Amino acid sequence: MPDVATATALKGSAAAAVLLMLFDEDEAAQILSRLEPEEVRQLGYAMYDVADVQVEEVNEALDHFVTKAKKRTTIGYGATRHIRGAMTKALGEERAENMLARITPPTRSTQLEMLKWMDAKEIAVLIEAEHPQIMAIVLAHLEAPIAADVLQLLPTEYQEEIVYRIATLGPVSNEALDDLEQLLLRGNMAKKQGGASQRGGTVEAAAIMNNVRKDNEQRIIKALAKRDKMVAQTIEEEMFVFDNLIDMDDKNLGTLMRTVDSAVLVVALKGANDILKGKIFGSMSARAAQAISDEIEERGPIRLAEVIDAQKLIIATARRMADAGTIMLGGKGNDFV
């Protein structure tokens, strides 16, 4: 039997890689085709790592798989076909179609799904000559780090426009999706399936901006503020929230905490998780931390609205101090804001 360290290593990606290596190419391909790009990447690395796996390790992986498989059911397999058949028999074809149209979860188009398999440069080249609305729709369907990379590869004069359109993006019309379909088909993408899509908004725009380089972030936000101050402010608020305080180092966090009224901090920490509380207490003197902790315990229930207001007040203070150069808010690797 393998030792404990080996058994542990053969769980997760390593165990899955061993199983895939036991299948023939066609069977392994069917499994890989159902995975996300990141899952395929991890399995690819793991398959190379386990190429010289020992017999005992294969048995360990198989045992692990069988144990997990016994706990699963097949109820989800063919669920769509089963639900449609049952609805049709119960309600008749026309009524069933009307009901299914209301309850069937929306699916993304094949083309938008295929975007996940392209790198930032490919996507940027594909959309750089398109209307900013098409650019915004595409970026809104990408993971934030990739979307940020694509944004910074697009013409500078369009970047603020694109972020604004993402922030104010509502349900995407079928006409816009038709334009996107043609664009992706020209890029040799697969045929589109599905209808309208609901993506975008200030949260998505903020997630993208959180992955943009600091110099580009400041330029885009400044341009957005001139265009629509409310949208720019909302994006900034979404970019740095109370939970982000955990990314600050103890020195800067301590400087911030010394400027915050203890009564405000007590209310704000009522809604914080234990890890963040520990981080904040660690940036304070033991005496001050104990006093705040005792007051939190003594306070009764506090309305959520009050907690949110207190947290916003602290974040607003942090932003002012950061703008003045008094503190630095950690984030984005080696960059600071």
GROMACS .gro file of C-alpha atoms in nm:
model
  337
    1MET     CA    1   0.000   0.000   0.000
    2PRO     CA    2   0.122   0.356  -0.070
    3ASP     CA    3   0.218   0.572   0.221
    4VAL     CA    4  -0.003   0.853   0.353
    5ALA     CA    5   0.171   1.119   0.147
    6THR     CA    6   0.120   0.921  -0.175
    7ALA     CA    7  -0.245   0.852  -0.097
    8THR     CA    8  -0.307   1.218  -0.038
    9ALA     CA    9  -0.131   1.313  -0.362
   10LEU     CA   10  -0.354   1.077  -0.559
   11LYS     CA   11  -0.670   1.258  -0.470
   12GLY     CA   12  -0.811   1.543  -0.672
   13SER     CA   13  -0.642   1.611  -1.007
   14ALA     CA   14  -0.385   1.333  -0.965
   15ALA     CA   15  -0.649   1.066  -0.909
   16ALA     CA   16  -0.857   1.195  -1.200
   17ALA     CA   17  -0.547   1.195  -1.422
   18VAL     CA   18  -0.475   0.831  -1.337
   19LEU     CA   19  -0.830   0.734  -1.433
   20LEU     CA   20  -0.809   0.924  -1.762
   21MET     CA   21  -0.482   0.750  -1.847
   22LEU     CA   22  -0.662   0.415  -1.809
   23PHE     CA   23  -0.923   0.508  -2.071
   24ASP     CA   24  -0.859   0.491  -2.444
   25GLU     CA   25  -0.827   0.818  -2.638
   26ASP     CA   26  -1.192   0.839  -2.746
   27GLU     CA   27  -1.325   0.775  -2.394
   28ALA     CA   28  -1.083   1.025  -2.240
   29ALA     CA   29  -1.176   1.281  -2.508
   30GLN     CA   30  -1.546   1.251  -2.420
   31ILE     CA   31  -1.467   1.330  -2.058
   32LEU     CA   32  -1.233   1.621  -2.136
   33SER     CA   33  -1.488   1.775  -2.373
   34ARG     CA   34  -1.725   1.825  -2.077
   35LEU     CA   35  -1.475   2.012  -1.860
   36GLU     CA   36  -1.393   2.379  -1.819
   37PRO     CA   37  -1.065   2.516  -1.965
   38GLU     CA   38  -0.901   2.547  -1.622
   39GLU     CA   39  -1.000   2.189  -1.536
   40VAL     CA   40  -0.851   2.064  -1.863
   41ARG     CA   41  -0.530   2.256  -1.793
   42GLN     CA   42  -0.498   2.110  -1.442
   43LEU     CA   43  -0.568   1.758  -1.566
   44GLY     CA   44  -0.316   1.800  -1.848
   45TYR     CA   45  -0.043   1.887  -1.600
   46ALA     CA   46  -0.148   1.602  -1.371
   47MET     CA   47  -0.150   1.346  -1.657
   48TYR     CA   48   0.215   1.421  -1.730
   49ASP     CA   49   0.297   1.398  -1.358
   50VAL     CA   50   0.140   1.052  -1.320
   51ALA     CA   51   0.282   0.906  -1.643
   52ASP     CA   52   0.506   0.669  -1.445
   53VAL     CA   53   0.254   0.589  -1.173
   54GLN     CA   54   0.302   0.269  -0.972
   55VAL     CA   55   0.051  -0.018  -0.950
   56GLU     CA   56  -0.026   0.060  -0.586
   57GLU     CA   57  -0.102   0.421  -0.677
   58VAL     CA   58  -0.339   0.314  -0.957
   59ASN     CA   59  -0.525   0.091  -0.712
   60GLU     CA   60  -0.546   0.379  -0.466
   61ALA     CA   61  -0.696   0.607  -0.734
   62LEU     CA   62  -0.947   0.340  -0.839
   63ASP     CA   63  -1.052   0.276  -0.479
   64HIS     CA   64  -1.100   0.649  -0.428
   65PHE     CA   65  -1.311   0.674  -0.743
   66VAL     CA   66  -1.529   0.372  -0.659
   67THR     CA   67  -1.591   0.502  -0.307
   68LYS     CA   68  -1.710   0.837  -0.438
   69ALA     CA   69  -1.911   0.681  -0.724
   70LYS     CA   70  -2.111   0.464  -0.483
   71LYS     CA   71  -2.239   0.779  -0.311
   72ARG     CA   72  -2.369   0.936  -0.633
   73THR     CA   73  -2.701   0.885  -0.812
   74THR     CA   74  -2.793   0.906  -1.179
   75ILE     CA   75  -3.094   1.129  -1.119
   76GLY     CA   76  -2.938   1.423  -1.304
   77TYR     CA   77  -2.855   1.229  -1.620
   78GLY     CA   78  -3.102   1.299  -1.901
   79ALA     CA   79  -3.297   1.532  -1.670
   80THR     CA   80  -3.390   1.776  -1.948
   81ARG     CA   81  -3.538   1.503  -2.167
   82HIS     CA   82  -3.725   1.349  -1.872
   83ILE     CA   83  -3.872   1.682  -1.757
   84ARG     CA   84  -3.981   1.777  -2.109
   85GLY     CA   85  -4.145   1.436  -2.164
   86ALA     CA   86  -4.332   1.446  -1.834
   87MET     CA   87  -4.452   1.803  -1.891
   88THR     CA   88  -4.572   1.723  -2.242
   89LYS     CA   89  -4.769   1.416  -2.130
   90ALA     CA   90  -4.924   1.607  -1.841
   91LEU     CA   91  -5.004   1.939  -2.010
   92GLY     CA   92  -5.005   1.875  -2.382
   93GLU     CA   93  -4.739   1.999  -2.622
   94GLU     CA   94  -4.845   2.366  -2.648
   95ARG     CA   95  -4.902   2.424  -2.274
   96ALA     CA   96  -4.585   2.231  -2.192
   97GLU     CA   97  -4.379   2.450  -2.426
   98ASN     CA   98  -4.520   2.765  -2.262
   99MET     CA   99  -4.439   2.631  -1.916
  100LEU     CA  100  -4.088   2.516  -2.012
  101ALA     CA  101  -4.015   2.854  -2.167
  102ARG     CA  102  -4.073   3.012  -1.826
  103ILE     CA  103  -3.889   2.762  -1.608
  104THR     CA  104  -3.599   2.632  -1.817
  105PRO     CA  105  -3.268   2.783  -1.692
  106PRO     CA  106  -3.107   3.009  -1.955
  107THR     CA  107  -2.797   2.881  -2.132
  108ARG     CA  108  -2.514   3.074  -2.282
  109SER     CA  109  -2.449   3.048  -2.653
  110THR     CA  110  -2.186   2.809  -2.782
  111GLN     CA  111  -1.984   3.100  -2.917
  112LEU     CA  112  -1.970   3.279  -2.582
  113GLU     CA  113  -1.876   2.951  -2.419
  114MET     CA  114  -1.595   2.913  -2.671
  115LEU     CA  115  -1.450   3.251  -2.567
  116LYS     CA  116  -1.320   3.080  -2.252
  117TRP     CA  117  -1.080   2.878  -2.468
  118MET     CA  118  -0.921   3.181  -2.633
  119ASP     CA  119  -0.640   3.391  -2.489
  120ALA     CA  120  -0.666   3.766  -2.438
  121LYS     CA  121  -0.472   3.856  -2.753
  122GLU     CA  122  -0.695   3.642  -2.974
  123ILE     CA  123  -1.010   3.797  -2.830
  124ALA     CA  124  -0.871   4.150  -2.860
  125VAL     CA  125  -0.784   4.095  -3.227
  126LEU     CA  126  -1.129   3.949  -3.288
  127ILE     CA  127  -1.321   4.248  -3.149
  128GLU     CA  128  -1.084   4.545  -3.189
  129ALA     CA  129  -1.264   4.674  -3.501
  130GLU     CA  130  -1.615   4.617  -3.362
  131HIS     CA  131  -1.861   4.859  -3.206
  132PRO     CA  132  -1.792   4.930  -2.834
  133GLN     CA  133  -2.125   4.767  -2.746
  134ILE     CA  134  -2.008   4.437  -2.897
  135MET     CA  135  -1.677   4.475  -2.714
  136ALA     CA  136  -1.865   4.531  -2.388
  137ILE     CA  137  -2.088   4.225  -2.438
  138VAL     CA  138  -1.787   4.005  -2.507
  139LEU     CA  139  -1.591   4.132  -2.205
  140ALA     CA  140  -1.895   4.092  -1.981
  141HIS     CA  141  -1.898   3.721  -2.060
  142LEU     CA  142  -1.531   3.666  -1.971
  143GLU     CA  143  -1.371   3.597  -1.635
  144ALA     CA  144  -1.263   3.929  -1.483
  145PRO     CA  145  -0.882   3.876  -1.512
  146ILE     CA  146  -0.909   3.780  -1.880
  147ALA     CA  147  -1.153   4.064  -1.947
  148ALA     CA  148  -0.906   4.308  -1.790
  149ASP     CA  149  -0.626   4.178  -2.012
  150VAL     CA  150  -0.844   4.215  -2.321
  151LEU     CA  151  -0.953   4.564  -2.217
  152GLN     CA  152  -0.593   4.683  -2.190
  153LEU     CA  153  -0.513   4.541  -2.534
  154LEU     CA  154  -0.795   4.736  -2.699
  155PRO     CA  155  -0.750   5.094  -2.826
  156THR     CA  156  -0.705   5.336  -2.535
  157GLU     CA  157  -0.971   5.572  -2.664
  158TYR     CA  158  -1.235   5.296  -2.633
  159GLN     CA  159  -1.152   5.167  -2.286
  160GLU     CA  160  -1.359   5.413  -2.083
  161GLU     CA  161  -1.651   5.368  -2.324
  162ILE     CA  162  -1.634   4.990  -2.289
  163VAL     CA  163  -1.627   4.997  -1.907
  164TYR     CA  164  -1.920   5.238  -1.905
  165ARG     CA  165  -2.121   5.013  -2.136
  166ILE     CA  166  -2.043   4.708  -1.920
  167ALA     CA  167  -2.152   4.896  -1.608
  168THR     CA  168  -2.482   5.000  -1.769
  169LEU     CA  169  -2.541   4.680  -1.964
  170GLY     CA  170  -2.894   4.545  -1.933
  171PRO     CA  171  -3.046   4.235  -2.096
  172VAL     CA  172  -2.872   4.185  -2.430
  173SER     CA  173  -3.116   4.197  -2.721
  174ASN     CA  174  -3.144   3.923  -2.979
  175GLU     CA  175  -3.026   4.171  -3.241
  176ALA     CA  176  -2.704   4.235  -3.049
  177LEU     CA  177  -2.653   3.863  -3.001
  178ASP     CA  178  -2.709   3.814  -3.375
  179ASP     CA  179  -2.429   4.064  -3.442
  180LEU     CA  180  -2.211   3.880  -3.193
  181GLU     CA  181  -2.298   3.550  -3.360
  182GLN     CA  182  -2.180   3.678  -3.695
  183LEU     CA  183  -1.862   3.813  -3.540
  184LEU     CA  184  -1.780   3.482  -3.374
  185LEU     CA  185  -1.872   3.283  -3.681
  186ARG     CA  186  -1.625   3.492  -3.878
  187GLY     CA  187  -1.371   3.388  -3.616
  188ASN     CA  188  -1.442   3.020  -3.695
  189MET     CA  189  -1.646   2.966  -3.379
  190ALA     CA  190  -1.913   2.699  -3.341
  191LYS     CA  191  -2.280   2.766  -3.427
  192LYS     CA  192  -2.471   2.964  -3.167
  193GLN     CA  193  -2.742   2.821  -2.943
  194GLY     CA  194  -2.966   3.002  -2.698
  195GLY     CA  195  -3.120   3.348  -2.681
  196ALA     CA  196  -3.086   3.662  -2.477
  197SER     CA  197  -2.818   3.699  -2.213
  198GLN     CA  198  -2.810   3.896  -1.889
  199ARG     CA  199  -2.457   4.000  -1.798
  200GLY     CA  200  -2.276   4.319  -1.710
  201GLY     CA  201  -2.354   4.579  -1.444
  202THR     CA  202  -2.135   4.780  -1.212
  203VAL     CA  203  -2.031   4.470  -1.013
  204GLU     CA  204  -1.894   4.307  -1.328
  205ALA     CA  205  -1.732   4.633  -1.440
  206ALA     CA  206  -1.569   4.669  -1.097
  207ALA     CA  207  -1.439   4.310  -1.109
  208ILE     CA  208  -1.273   4.387  -1.443
  209MET     CA  209  -1.132   4.717  -1.316
  210ASN     CA  210  -0.987   4.538  -1.013
  211ASN     CA  211  -0.765   4.346  -1.254
  212VAL     CA  212  -0.655   4.646  -1.461
  213ARG     CA  213  -0.313   4.804  -1.403
  214LYS     CA  214  -0.319   5.099  -1.165
  215ASP     CA  215  -0.230   5.363  -1.426
  216ASN     CA  216  -0.503   5.242  -1.660
  217GLU     CA  217  -0.751   5.217  -1.373
  218GLN     CA  218  -0.703   5.580  -1.271
  219ARG     CA  219  -0.733   5.703  -1.629
  220ILE     CA  220  -1.051   5.505  -1.701
  221ILE     CA  221  -1.221   5.596  -1.372
  222LYS     CA  222  -1.138   5.964  -1.424
  223ALA     CA  223  -1.288   5.954  -1.774
  224LEU     CA  224  -1.593   5.768  -1.643
  225ALA     CA  225  -1.648   6.030  -1.373
  226LYS     CA  226  -1.662   6.302  -1.638
  227ARG     CA  227  -1.914   6.099  -1.835
  228ASP     CA  228  -2.134   5.974  -1.550
  229LYS     CA  229  -2.026   6.054  -1.194
  230MET     CA  230  -2.278   5.815  -1.037
  231VAL     CA  231  -2.165   5.516  -1.244
  232ALA     CA  232  -1.798   5.592  -1.174
  233GLN     CA  233  -1.866   5.625  -0.801
  234THR     CA  234  -2.064   5.302  -0.792
  235ILE     CA  235  -1.786   5.114  -0.972
  236GLU     CA  236  -1.528   5.251  -0.727
  237GLU     CA  237  -1.746   5.142  -0.434
  238GLU     CA  238  -1.772   4.792  -0.578
  239MET     CA  239  -1.396   4.781  -0.639
  240PHE     CA  240  -1.305   4.817  -0.272
  241VAL     CA  241  -1.542   4.686  -0.007
  242PHE     CA  242  -1.508   4.622   0.366
  243ASP     CA  243  -1.388   4.263   0.321
  244ASN     CA  244  -1.095   4.395   0.112
  245LEU     CA  245  -0.943   4.539   0.431
  246ILE     CA  246  -0.797   4.193   0.486
  247ASP     CA  247  -0.555   4.263   0.196
  248MET     CA  248  -0.396   4.558   0.378
  249ASP     CA  249  -0.075   4.514   0.574
  250ASP     CA  250  -0.083   4.563   0.951
  251LYS     CA  251   0.091   4.903   0.941
  252ASN     CA  252  -0.153   5.065   0.698
  253LEU     CA  253  -0.453   4.893   0.854
  254GLY     CA  254  -0.344   5.011   1.199
  255THR     CA  255  -0.312   5.368   1.072
  256LEU     CA  256  -0.664   5.347   0.932
  257MET     CA  257  -0.808   5.197   1.251
  258ARG     CA  258  -0.662   5.477   1.463
  259THR     CA  259  -0.871   5.728   1.265
  260VAL     CA  260  -1.197   5.531   1.293
  261ASP     CA  261  -1.433   5.606   1.580
  262SER     CA  262  -1.459   5.300   1.805
  263ALA     CA  263  -1.840   5.315   1.803
  264VAL     CA  264  -1.840   5.295   1.422
  265LEU     CA  265  -1.588   5.010   1.425
  266VAL     CA  266  -1.796   4.808   1.674
  267VAL     CA  267  -2.102   4.828   1.448
  268ALA     CA  268  -1.900   4.752   1.133
  269LEU     CA  269  -1.736   4.446   1.287
  270LYS     CA  270  -2.075   4.304   1.387
  271GLY     CA  271  -2.108   4.196   1.024
  272ALA     CA  272  -1.747   4.084   0.969
  273ASN     CA  273  -1.620   3.728   0.956
  274ASP     CA  274  -1.378   3.598   1.219
  275ILE     CA  275  -1.077   3.611   0.984
  276LEU     CA  276  -1.127   3.980   0.909
  277LYS     CA  277  -1.192   4.054   1.277
  278GLY     CA  278  -0.868   3.881   1.365
  279LYS     CA  279  -0.680   4.079   1.101
  280ILE     CA  280  -0.817   4.410   1.229
  281PHE     CA  281  -0.756   4.322   1.595
  282GLY     CA  282  -0.401   4.220   1.502
  283SER     CA  283  -0.332   4.567   1.368
  284MET     CA  284  -0.430   4.727   1.700
  285SER     CA  285  -0.280   4.724   2.046
  286ALA     CA  286  -0.391   4.433   2.262
  287ARG     CA  287  -0.573   4.670   2.495
  288ALA     CA  288  -0.763   4.846   2.216
  289ALA     CA  289  -0.850   4.515   2.049
  290GLN     CA  290  -0.983   4.371   2.376
  291ALA     CA  291  -1.194   4.681   2.439
  292ILE     CA  292  -1.352   4.663   2.094
  293SER     CA  293  -1.408   4.288   2.128
  294ASP     CA  294  -1.578   4.331   2.466
  295GLU     CA  295  -1.803   4.605   2.331
  296ILE     CA  296  -1.905   4.388   2.035
  297GLU     CA  297  -2.003   4.112   2.276
  298GLU     CA  298  -2.202   4.353   2.492
  299ARG     CA  299  -2.397   4.501   2.201
  300GLY     CA  300  -2.726   4.341   2.119
  301PRO     CA  301  -2.853   4.273   1.766
  302ILE     CA  302  -2.783   4.553   1.517
  303ARG     CA  303  -2.981   4.616   1.201
  304LEU     CA  304  -2.799   4.509   0.886
  305ALA     CA  305  -2.850   4.853   0.735
  306GLU     CA  306  -2.656   5.008   1.024
  307VAL     CA  307  -2.371   4.760   0.980
  308ILE     CA  308  -2.349   4.834   0.607
  309ASP     CA  309  -2.352   5.211   0.670
  310ALA     CA  310  -2.071   5.177   0.927
  311GLN     CA  311  -1.863   4.966   0.689
  312LYS     CA  312  -1.917   5.217   0.406
  313LEU     CA  313  -1.806   5.498   0.636
  314ILE     CA  314  -1.480   5.315   0.713
  315ILE     CA  315  -1.420   5.242   0.344
  316ALA     CA  316  -1.483   5.607   0.257
  317THR     CA  317  -1.226   5.705   0.520
  318ALA     CA  318  -0.980   5.455   0.377
  319ARG     CA  319  -1.023   5.596   0.026
  320ARG     CA  320  -0.969   5.953   0.145
  321MET     CA  321  -0.653   5.853   0.331
  322ALA     CA  322  -0.528   5.658   0.028
  323ASP     CA  323  -0.592   5.957  -0.201
  324ALA     CA  324  -0.397   6.175   0.043
  325GLY     CA  325  -0.110   5.926   0.045
  326THR     CA  326  -0.149   5.853   0.417
  327ILE     CA  327  -0.208   5.482   0.366
  328MET     CA  328  -0.189   5.226   0.087
  329LEU     CA  329  -0.468   4.980   0.016
  330GLY     CA  330  -0.311   4.649  -0.087
  331GLY     CA  331  -0.416   4.474  -0.406
  332LYS     CA  332  -0.327   4.369  -0.760
  333GLY     CA  333   0.001   4.199  -0.680
  334ASN     CA  334   0.268   4.465  -0.638
  335ASP     CA  335   0.040   4.756  -0.723
  336PHE     CA  336  -0.127   4.972  -0.461
  337VAL     CA  337  -0.414   5.216  -0.463
   0.00000   0.00000   0.00000
